[in-house]
XYZ file of C-alpha atoms in Angstrom:
487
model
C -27.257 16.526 6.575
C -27.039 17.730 10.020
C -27.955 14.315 11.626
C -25.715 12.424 8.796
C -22.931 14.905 10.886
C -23.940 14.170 14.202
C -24.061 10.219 13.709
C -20.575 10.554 12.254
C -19.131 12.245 15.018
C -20.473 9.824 17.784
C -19.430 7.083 16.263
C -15.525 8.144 15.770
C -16.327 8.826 19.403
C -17.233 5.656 20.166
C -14.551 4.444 18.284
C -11.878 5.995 20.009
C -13.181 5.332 23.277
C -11.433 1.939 23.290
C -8.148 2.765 21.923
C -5.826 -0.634 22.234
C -2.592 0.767 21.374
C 0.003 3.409 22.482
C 2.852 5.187 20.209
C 6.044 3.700 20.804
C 8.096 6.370 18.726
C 7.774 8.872 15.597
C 9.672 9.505 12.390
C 8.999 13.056 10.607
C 10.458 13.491 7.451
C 11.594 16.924 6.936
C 12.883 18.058 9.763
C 10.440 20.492 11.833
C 10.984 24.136 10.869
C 12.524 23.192 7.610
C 9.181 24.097 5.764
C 9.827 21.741 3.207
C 7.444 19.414 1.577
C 7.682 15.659 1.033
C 6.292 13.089 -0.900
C 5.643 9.716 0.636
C 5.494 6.968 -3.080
C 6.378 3.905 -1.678
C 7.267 2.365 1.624
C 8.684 -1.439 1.875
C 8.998 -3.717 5.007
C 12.890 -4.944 4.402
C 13.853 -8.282 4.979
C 15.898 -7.310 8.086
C 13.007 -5.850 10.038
C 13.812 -2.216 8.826
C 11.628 0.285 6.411
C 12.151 1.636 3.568
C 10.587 4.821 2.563
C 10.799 6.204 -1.138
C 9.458 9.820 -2.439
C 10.474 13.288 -3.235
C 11.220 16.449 -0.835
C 11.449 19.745 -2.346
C 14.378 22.034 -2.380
C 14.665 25.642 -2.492
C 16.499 25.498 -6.114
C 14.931 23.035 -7.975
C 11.814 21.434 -7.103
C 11.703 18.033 -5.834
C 14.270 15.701 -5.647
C 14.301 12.038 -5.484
C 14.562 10.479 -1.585
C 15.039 6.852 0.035
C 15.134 6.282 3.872
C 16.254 3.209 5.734
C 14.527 3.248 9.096
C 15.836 0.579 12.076
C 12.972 -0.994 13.395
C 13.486 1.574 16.469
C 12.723 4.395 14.280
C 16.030 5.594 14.263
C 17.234 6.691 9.968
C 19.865 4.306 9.034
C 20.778 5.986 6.193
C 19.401 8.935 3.698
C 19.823 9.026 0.504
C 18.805 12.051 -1.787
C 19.612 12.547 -5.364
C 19.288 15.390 -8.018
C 18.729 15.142 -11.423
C 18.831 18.268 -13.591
C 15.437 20.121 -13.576
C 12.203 19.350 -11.613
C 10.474 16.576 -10.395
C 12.596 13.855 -9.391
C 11.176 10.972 -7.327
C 12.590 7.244 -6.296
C 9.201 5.311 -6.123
C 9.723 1.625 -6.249
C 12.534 -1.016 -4.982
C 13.630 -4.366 -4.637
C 15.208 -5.975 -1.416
C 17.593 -8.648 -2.934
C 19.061 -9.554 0.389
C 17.183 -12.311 0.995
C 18.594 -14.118 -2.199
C 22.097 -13.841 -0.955
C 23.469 -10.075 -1.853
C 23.562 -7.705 0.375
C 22.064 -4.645 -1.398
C 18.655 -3.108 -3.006
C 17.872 -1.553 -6.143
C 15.462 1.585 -6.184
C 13.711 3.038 -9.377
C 14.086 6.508 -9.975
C 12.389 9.059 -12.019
C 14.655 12.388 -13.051
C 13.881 14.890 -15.351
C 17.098 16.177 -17.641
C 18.463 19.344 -18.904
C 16.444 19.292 -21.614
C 12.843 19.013 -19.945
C 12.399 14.972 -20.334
C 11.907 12.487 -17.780
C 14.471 9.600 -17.891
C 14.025 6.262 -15.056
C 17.557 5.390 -13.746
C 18.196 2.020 -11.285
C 19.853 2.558 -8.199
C 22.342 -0.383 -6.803
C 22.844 0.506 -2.778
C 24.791 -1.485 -0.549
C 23.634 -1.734 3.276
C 25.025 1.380 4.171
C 22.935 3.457 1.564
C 25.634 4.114 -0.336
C 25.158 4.041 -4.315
C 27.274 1.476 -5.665
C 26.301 1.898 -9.278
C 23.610 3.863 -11.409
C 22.353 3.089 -14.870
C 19.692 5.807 -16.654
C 17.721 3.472 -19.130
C 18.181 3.696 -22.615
C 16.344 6.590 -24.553
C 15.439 5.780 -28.235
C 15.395 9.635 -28.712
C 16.164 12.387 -27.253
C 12.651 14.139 -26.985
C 10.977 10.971 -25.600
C 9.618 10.863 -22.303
C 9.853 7.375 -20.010
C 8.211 7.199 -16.672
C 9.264 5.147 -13.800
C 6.913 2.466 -13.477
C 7.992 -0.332 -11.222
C 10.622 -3.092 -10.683
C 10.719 -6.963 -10.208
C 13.021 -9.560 -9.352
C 14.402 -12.944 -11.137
C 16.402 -14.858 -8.818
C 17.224 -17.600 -11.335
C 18.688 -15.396 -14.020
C 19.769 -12.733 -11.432
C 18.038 -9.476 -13.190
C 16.164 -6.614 -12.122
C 12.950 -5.702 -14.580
C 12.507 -2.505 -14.880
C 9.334 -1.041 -16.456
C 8.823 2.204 -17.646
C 5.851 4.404 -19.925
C 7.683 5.840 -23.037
C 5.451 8.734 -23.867
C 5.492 10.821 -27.015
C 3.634 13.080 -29.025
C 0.141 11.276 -28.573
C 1.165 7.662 -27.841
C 2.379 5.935 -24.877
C 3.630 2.607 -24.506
C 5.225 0.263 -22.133
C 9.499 -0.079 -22.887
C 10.651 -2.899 -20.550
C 14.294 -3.344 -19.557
C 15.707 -6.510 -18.265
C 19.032 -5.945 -16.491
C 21.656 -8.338 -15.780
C 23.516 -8.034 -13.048
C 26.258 -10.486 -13.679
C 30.104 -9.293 -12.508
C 29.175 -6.443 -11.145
C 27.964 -4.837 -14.254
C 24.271 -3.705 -15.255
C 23.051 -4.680 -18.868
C 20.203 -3.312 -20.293
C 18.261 -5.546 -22.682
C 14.936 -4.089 -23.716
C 11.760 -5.100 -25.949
C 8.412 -2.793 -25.863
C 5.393 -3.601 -25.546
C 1.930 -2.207 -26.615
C 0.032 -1.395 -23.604
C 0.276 1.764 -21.535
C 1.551 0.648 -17.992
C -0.152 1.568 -14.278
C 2.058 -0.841 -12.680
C 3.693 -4.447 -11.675
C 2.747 -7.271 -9.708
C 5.204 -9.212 -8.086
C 4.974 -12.972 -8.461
C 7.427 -16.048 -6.283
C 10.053 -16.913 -7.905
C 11.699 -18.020 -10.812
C 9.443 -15.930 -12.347
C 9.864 -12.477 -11.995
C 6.115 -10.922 -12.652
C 3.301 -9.205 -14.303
C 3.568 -5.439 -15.863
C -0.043 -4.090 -15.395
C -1.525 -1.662 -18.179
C -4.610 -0.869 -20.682
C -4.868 -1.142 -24.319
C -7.170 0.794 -26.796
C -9.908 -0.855 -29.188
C -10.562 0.014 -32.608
C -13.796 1.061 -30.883
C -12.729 3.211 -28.394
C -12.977 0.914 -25.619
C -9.864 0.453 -23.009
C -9.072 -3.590 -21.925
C -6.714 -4.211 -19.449
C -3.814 -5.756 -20.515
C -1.315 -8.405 -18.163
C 2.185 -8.231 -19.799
C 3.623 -11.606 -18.311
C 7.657 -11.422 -17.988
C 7.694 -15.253 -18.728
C 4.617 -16.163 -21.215
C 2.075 -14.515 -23.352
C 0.340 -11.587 -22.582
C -3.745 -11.561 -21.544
C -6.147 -9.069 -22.323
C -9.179 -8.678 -19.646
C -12.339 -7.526 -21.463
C -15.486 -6.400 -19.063
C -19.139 -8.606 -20.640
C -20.312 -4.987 -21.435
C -17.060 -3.695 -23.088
C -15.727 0.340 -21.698
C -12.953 0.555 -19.194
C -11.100 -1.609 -17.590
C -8.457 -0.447 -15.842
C -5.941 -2.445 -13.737
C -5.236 -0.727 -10.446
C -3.063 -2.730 -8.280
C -0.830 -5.569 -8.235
C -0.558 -7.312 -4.648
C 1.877 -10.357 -4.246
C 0.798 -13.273 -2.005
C 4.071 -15.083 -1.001
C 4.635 -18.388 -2.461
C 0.923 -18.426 -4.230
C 1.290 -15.688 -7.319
C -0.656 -12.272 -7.536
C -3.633 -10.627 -7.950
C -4.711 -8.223 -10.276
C -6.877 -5.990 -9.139
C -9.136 -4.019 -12.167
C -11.749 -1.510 -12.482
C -14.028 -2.695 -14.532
C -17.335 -0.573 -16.179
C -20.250 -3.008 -15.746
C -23.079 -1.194 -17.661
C -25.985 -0.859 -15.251
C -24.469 -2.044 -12.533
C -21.455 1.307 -12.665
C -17.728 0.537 -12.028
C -17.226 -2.734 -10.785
C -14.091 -4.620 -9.150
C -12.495 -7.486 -10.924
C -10.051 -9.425 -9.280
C -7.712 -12.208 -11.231
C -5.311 -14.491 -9.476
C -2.086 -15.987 -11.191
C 0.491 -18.447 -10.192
C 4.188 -17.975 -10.447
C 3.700 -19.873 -13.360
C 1.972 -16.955 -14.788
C -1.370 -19.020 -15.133
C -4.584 -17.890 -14.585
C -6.333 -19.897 -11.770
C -9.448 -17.827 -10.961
C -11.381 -14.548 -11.427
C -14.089 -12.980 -9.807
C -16.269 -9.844 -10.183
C -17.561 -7.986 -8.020
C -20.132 -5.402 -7.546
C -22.449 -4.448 -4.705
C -25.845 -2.802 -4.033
C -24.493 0.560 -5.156
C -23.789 1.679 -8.066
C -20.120 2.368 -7.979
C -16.898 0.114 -6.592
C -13.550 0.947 -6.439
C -10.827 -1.193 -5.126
C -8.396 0.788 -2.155
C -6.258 -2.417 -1.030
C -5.615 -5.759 -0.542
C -3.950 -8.187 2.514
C -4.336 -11.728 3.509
C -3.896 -13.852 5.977
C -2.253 -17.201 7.182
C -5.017 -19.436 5.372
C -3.979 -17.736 2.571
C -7.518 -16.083 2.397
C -7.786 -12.711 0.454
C -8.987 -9.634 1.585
C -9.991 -6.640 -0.505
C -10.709 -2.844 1.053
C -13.319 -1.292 -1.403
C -15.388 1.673 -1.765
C -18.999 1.803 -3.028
C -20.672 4.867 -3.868
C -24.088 5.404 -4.242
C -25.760 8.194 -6.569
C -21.977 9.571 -7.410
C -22.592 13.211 -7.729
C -26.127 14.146 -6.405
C -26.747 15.662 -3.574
C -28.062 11.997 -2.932
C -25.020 10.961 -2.716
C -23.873 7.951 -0.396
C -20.532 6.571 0.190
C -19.491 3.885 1.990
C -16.445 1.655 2.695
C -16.575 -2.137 2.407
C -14.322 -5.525 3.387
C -14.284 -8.617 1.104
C -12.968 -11.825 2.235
C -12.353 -14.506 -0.743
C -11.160 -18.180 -0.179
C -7.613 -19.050 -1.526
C -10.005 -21.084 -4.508
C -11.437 -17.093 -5.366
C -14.754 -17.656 -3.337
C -16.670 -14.697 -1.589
C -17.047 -15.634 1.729
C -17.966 -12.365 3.396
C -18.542 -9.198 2.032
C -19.270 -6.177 5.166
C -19.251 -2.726 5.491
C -16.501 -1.269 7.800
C -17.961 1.370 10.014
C -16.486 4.249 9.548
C -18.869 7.015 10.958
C -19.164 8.223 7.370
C -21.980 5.938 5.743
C -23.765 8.544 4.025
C -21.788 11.691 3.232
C -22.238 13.485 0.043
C -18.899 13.826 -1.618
C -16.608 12.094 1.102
C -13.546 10.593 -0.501
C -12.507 7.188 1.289
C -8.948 6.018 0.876
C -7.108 3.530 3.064
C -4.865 0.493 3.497
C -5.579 -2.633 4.741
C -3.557 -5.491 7.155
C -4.693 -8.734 8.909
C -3.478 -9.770 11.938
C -2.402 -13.103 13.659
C -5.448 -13.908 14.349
C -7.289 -13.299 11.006
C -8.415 -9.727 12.123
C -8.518 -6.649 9.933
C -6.557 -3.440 10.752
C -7.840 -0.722 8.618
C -6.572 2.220 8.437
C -8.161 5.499 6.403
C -8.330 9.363 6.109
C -11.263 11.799 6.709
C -11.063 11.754 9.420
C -7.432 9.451 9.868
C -8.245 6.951 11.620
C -7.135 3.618 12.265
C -9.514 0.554 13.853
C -9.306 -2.933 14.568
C -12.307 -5.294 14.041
C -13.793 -8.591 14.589
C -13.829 -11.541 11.836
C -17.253 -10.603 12.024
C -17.153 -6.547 11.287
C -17.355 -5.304 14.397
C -15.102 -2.838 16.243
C -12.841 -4.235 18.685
C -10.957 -0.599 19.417
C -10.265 2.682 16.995
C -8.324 5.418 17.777
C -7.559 8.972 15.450
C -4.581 8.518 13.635
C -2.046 11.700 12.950
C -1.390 11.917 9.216
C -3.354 10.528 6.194
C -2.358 6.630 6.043
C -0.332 5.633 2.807
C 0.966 2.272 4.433
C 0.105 -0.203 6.859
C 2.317 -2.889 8.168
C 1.005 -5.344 10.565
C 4.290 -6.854 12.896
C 4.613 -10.003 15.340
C 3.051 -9.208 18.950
C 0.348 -6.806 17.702
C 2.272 -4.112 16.582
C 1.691 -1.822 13.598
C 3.354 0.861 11.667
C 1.619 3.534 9.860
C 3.413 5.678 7.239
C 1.552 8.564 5.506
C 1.714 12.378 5.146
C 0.674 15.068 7.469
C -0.497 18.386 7.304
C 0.039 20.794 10.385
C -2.950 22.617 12.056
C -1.799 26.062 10.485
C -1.782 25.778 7.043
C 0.508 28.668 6.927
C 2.427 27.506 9.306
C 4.883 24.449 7.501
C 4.026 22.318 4.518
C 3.121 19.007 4.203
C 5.496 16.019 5.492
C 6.238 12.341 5.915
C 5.325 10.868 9.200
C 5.640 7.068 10.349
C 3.966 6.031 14.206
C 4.554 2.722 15.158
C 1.725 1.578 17.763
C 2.267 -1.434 20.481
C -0.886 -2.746 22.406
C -1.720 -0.806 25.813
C -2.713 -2.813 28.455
C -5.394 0.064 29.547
C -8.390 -2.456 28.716
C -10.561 -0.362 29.862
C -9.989 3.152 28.867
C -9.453 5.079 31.954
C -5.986 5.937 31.386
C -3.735 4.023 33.560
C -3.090 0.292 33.686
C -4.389 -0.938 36.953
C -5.924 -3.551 39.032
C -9.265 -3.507 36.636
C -7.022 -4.538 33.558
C -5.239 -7.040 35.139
C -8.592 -8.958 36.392
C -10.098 -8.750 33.018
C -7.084 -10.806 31.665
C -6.704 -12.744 34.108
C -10.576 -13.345 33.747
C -10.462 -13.764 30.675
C -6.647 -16.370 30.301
C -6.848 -19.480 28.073
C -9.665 -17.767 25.889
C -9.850 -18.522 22.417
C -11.607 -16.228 20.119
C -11.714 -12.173 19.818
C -11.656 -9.579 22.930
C -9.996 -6.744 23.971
C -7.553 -8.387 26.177
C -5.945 -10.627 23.600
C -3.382 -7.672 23.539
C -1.367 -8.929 20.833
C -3.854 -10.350 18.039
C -2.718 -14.098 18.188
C -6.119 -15.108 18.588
C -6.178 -16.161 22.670
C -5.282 -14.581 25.975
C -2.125 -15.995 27.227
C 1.037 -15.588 28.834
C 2.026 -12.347 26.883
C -1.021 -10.676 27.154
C -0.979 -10.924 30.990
C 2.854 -10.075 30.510
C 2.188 -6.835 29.204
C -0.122 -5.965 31.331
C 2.063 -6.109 33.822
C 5.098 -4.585 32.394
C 2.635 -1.652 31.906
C 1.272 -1.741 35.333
C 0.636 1.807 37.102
C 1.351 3.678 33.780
């Protein structure tokens, strides 16, 4: 156990002794001092370049209420919006950015709890300002029912918002699914149920709006996944071996469809990973299962890339539970036909430690690279097509969200614990990194940096000095080199 220790910490070490990237500002959500806590649920890239962060910060009266930030791509809050609803545990944690489809507002999903001790969802309309322009709590068929916020979707060609919730009761839960017009101003709730209990949506292209993720029972006390399509019949996914298959997340690939993303019990072979892609027709076009070496694999993200290649951030765990026990963190790259092309493990300093729990998001750059990012310890990395590590560097706060931006940039969203734990609670915190031009590490950009790019100008391929991730060393690498020059 020792040396399993030791080889961990040299290798963050080695990681971080080539740090590419320097903070270009901070967002902390509460304020310092406050000694509130927060809640990151959701954050969304907005179509005008700004974030959109979605959660809950407690309150000294009541629990947690329900939160939505608008950052400006500086990092500067647009606007703040916090509502109440009449007990505990409020949360806003999904949205829709309609502004690309010709309005000029969102819609965020809400989950409140009333007077009398049941959650209700309620849809938000804000304009660009943050201000609420209308609110409508969905529909309850009784008063002592329960309905969870699940997620929304968009249909451009009949202008409506889906909302999905879970309506829970005594010992059943199912999916109740609202469709809401938004014609003259005015929101109209049409509804149908459905028997599956939801985990989530996946958002397809349009005209069609998208997929409501959940699991059904068997007579013989199996779980299948079950794909609710908005437009179409519904598909159950049933593993060879029968047991649990769960559907875990929904990730969009603009102007392709979605994936599904399932965990899937595989008999001797543990939890595996099933992946199913649809088109925005809602058709199936492939599916492919996976499961490694180890015994156990769970699916932490998805991204892809230009050449519309997936990628999937796993976990594989080896001997779960004995003092045996390995875990590991992999990186799967499928062709846009559902092909496994490469399947590596991301080093992460942790190969083999007993009871570690991986989590962590996933982008790709220009240039087809990955950006992971993950906790214990935070860290975030950039590597090679091939695996290997082109820089890493310790990250502040847990990782939630990744965004990957033109010229190499990258915002990181996630929650943060402070050194004390009895100092202040928990909070939101969002860095956004640029690329330092200190190539080499010493700590100022000099001379040495500017040879090895100019050394290096008109390569194709992947190095340290293509700054930006575009997949050569050109005129803006050497540009920011010397923009940083003697810093």
């Amino acid at each position: 156990m020792k040396r399993w220790i030791l080889s961990g910490i040299l290798a963050v070490l080695a990681l971080s002794a080539h740090a590419q990237l320097r903070e270009a500002w901070q967002y902390r959500f509460p304020e310092q001092g406050s000694g509130q806590v927060a809640e990151l649920r959701r954050a969304l890239k907005l179509a005008d370049g700004g974030l959109l962060l979605l959660g809950a910060v407690e309150t000294p009266l009541n629990a947690y209420d329900a939160f939505a930030i608008k950052l400006r791509p500086d990092g500067t809050p647009e606007w703040t919006l916090v509502q109440d609803g009449a007990l505990l545990d409020d949360a806003f944690v999904d949205a829709v950015d309609v502004s690309g489809f010709g309005y000029q507002h969102l819609y965020l999903l809400g989950q409140f709890m009333n007077a009398d001790g049941y959650l209700r969802a309620r849809l938000y309309r804000v304009d660009a300002g943050g201000q609420v322009q209308q609110m409508l709590e969905m529909p309850a068929d009784a008063p002592n029912l329960h309905y969870r916020a699940v997620g929304l979707v968009w249909d451009e060609q009949d202008e409506a918002v889906g909302v999905a919730t879970e309506r829970i009761s005594t010992g059943e839960s199912e999916a109740q699914l609202f469709t809401v017009y938004a014609d003259s101003g005015t929101l109209h709730p049409v509804s149908q149920r459905v028997n599956q209990r939801p985990w989530g949506v996946a958002r397809f292209a349009n005209p069609f709006s998208g997929l409501v993720l959940g699991t059904r029972g068997t007579f013989t006390g199996w779980v299948d996944a079950h794909i609710h399509k908005w437009v179409g019949a519904p598909e159950l996914f049933s593993g060879a071996v029968r047991g649990f298959d769960v559907p875990v997340i929904g990730y969009t690939v603009p102007g392709r469809g979605a994936v599904v993303g399932i965990h899937s019990f595989g008999g001797t072979t543990g939890d595996d990973i099933v992946l199913l892609f649809y088109n925005p027709n809602g058709s199936r076009e492939w599916a492919y299962r996976y499961t490694s070496a180890y015994y156990d694999d769970y699916l932490l993200s998805m991204a892809h890339d230009a050449q519309n290649r997936l990628y999937a951030l796993t976990t594989s765990v080896l001997w779960a539970n004995d003092r045996l026990e390995q875990v590991s963190m992999r990186l799967l790259r499928f062709s846009p036909n559902g092909t496994l092309e490469q399947d590596m493990v991301v080093p992460t300093g942790h190969t083999s430690s007993r009871g570690l729990s991986l989590r962590g998001v996933l982008g790709i750059n220009a240039a087809g690279q990955p950006i992971v990012a993950y906790a214990h310890p935070p860290f975030l990395t950039r590597l090679t097509r091939a695996g290997s590590v082109l820089w890493g560097m310790r990250l502040p706060m847990e990782p939630q969200a990744l965004f990957v931006e033109p010229q190499g940039a990258l915002l990181v969203a996630g929650s943060a614990f402070p050194e004390d734990p009895h100092a202040e609670a928990r909070y939101l915190l969002v860095v956004k990194y640029t690329p330092s031009a200190d190539l080499n590490g010493d700590g100022v950009v000099d001379d040495a940096d500017l040879l090895q790019v100019l050394l290096e100008f008109g390569t194709e391929g992947e190095t340290v000095a293509d700054l930006n991730g575009d997949g050569v060393v050109d005129d803006a690498d050497l540009i920011a080199v010397l923009f940083q020059f003697g810093s």
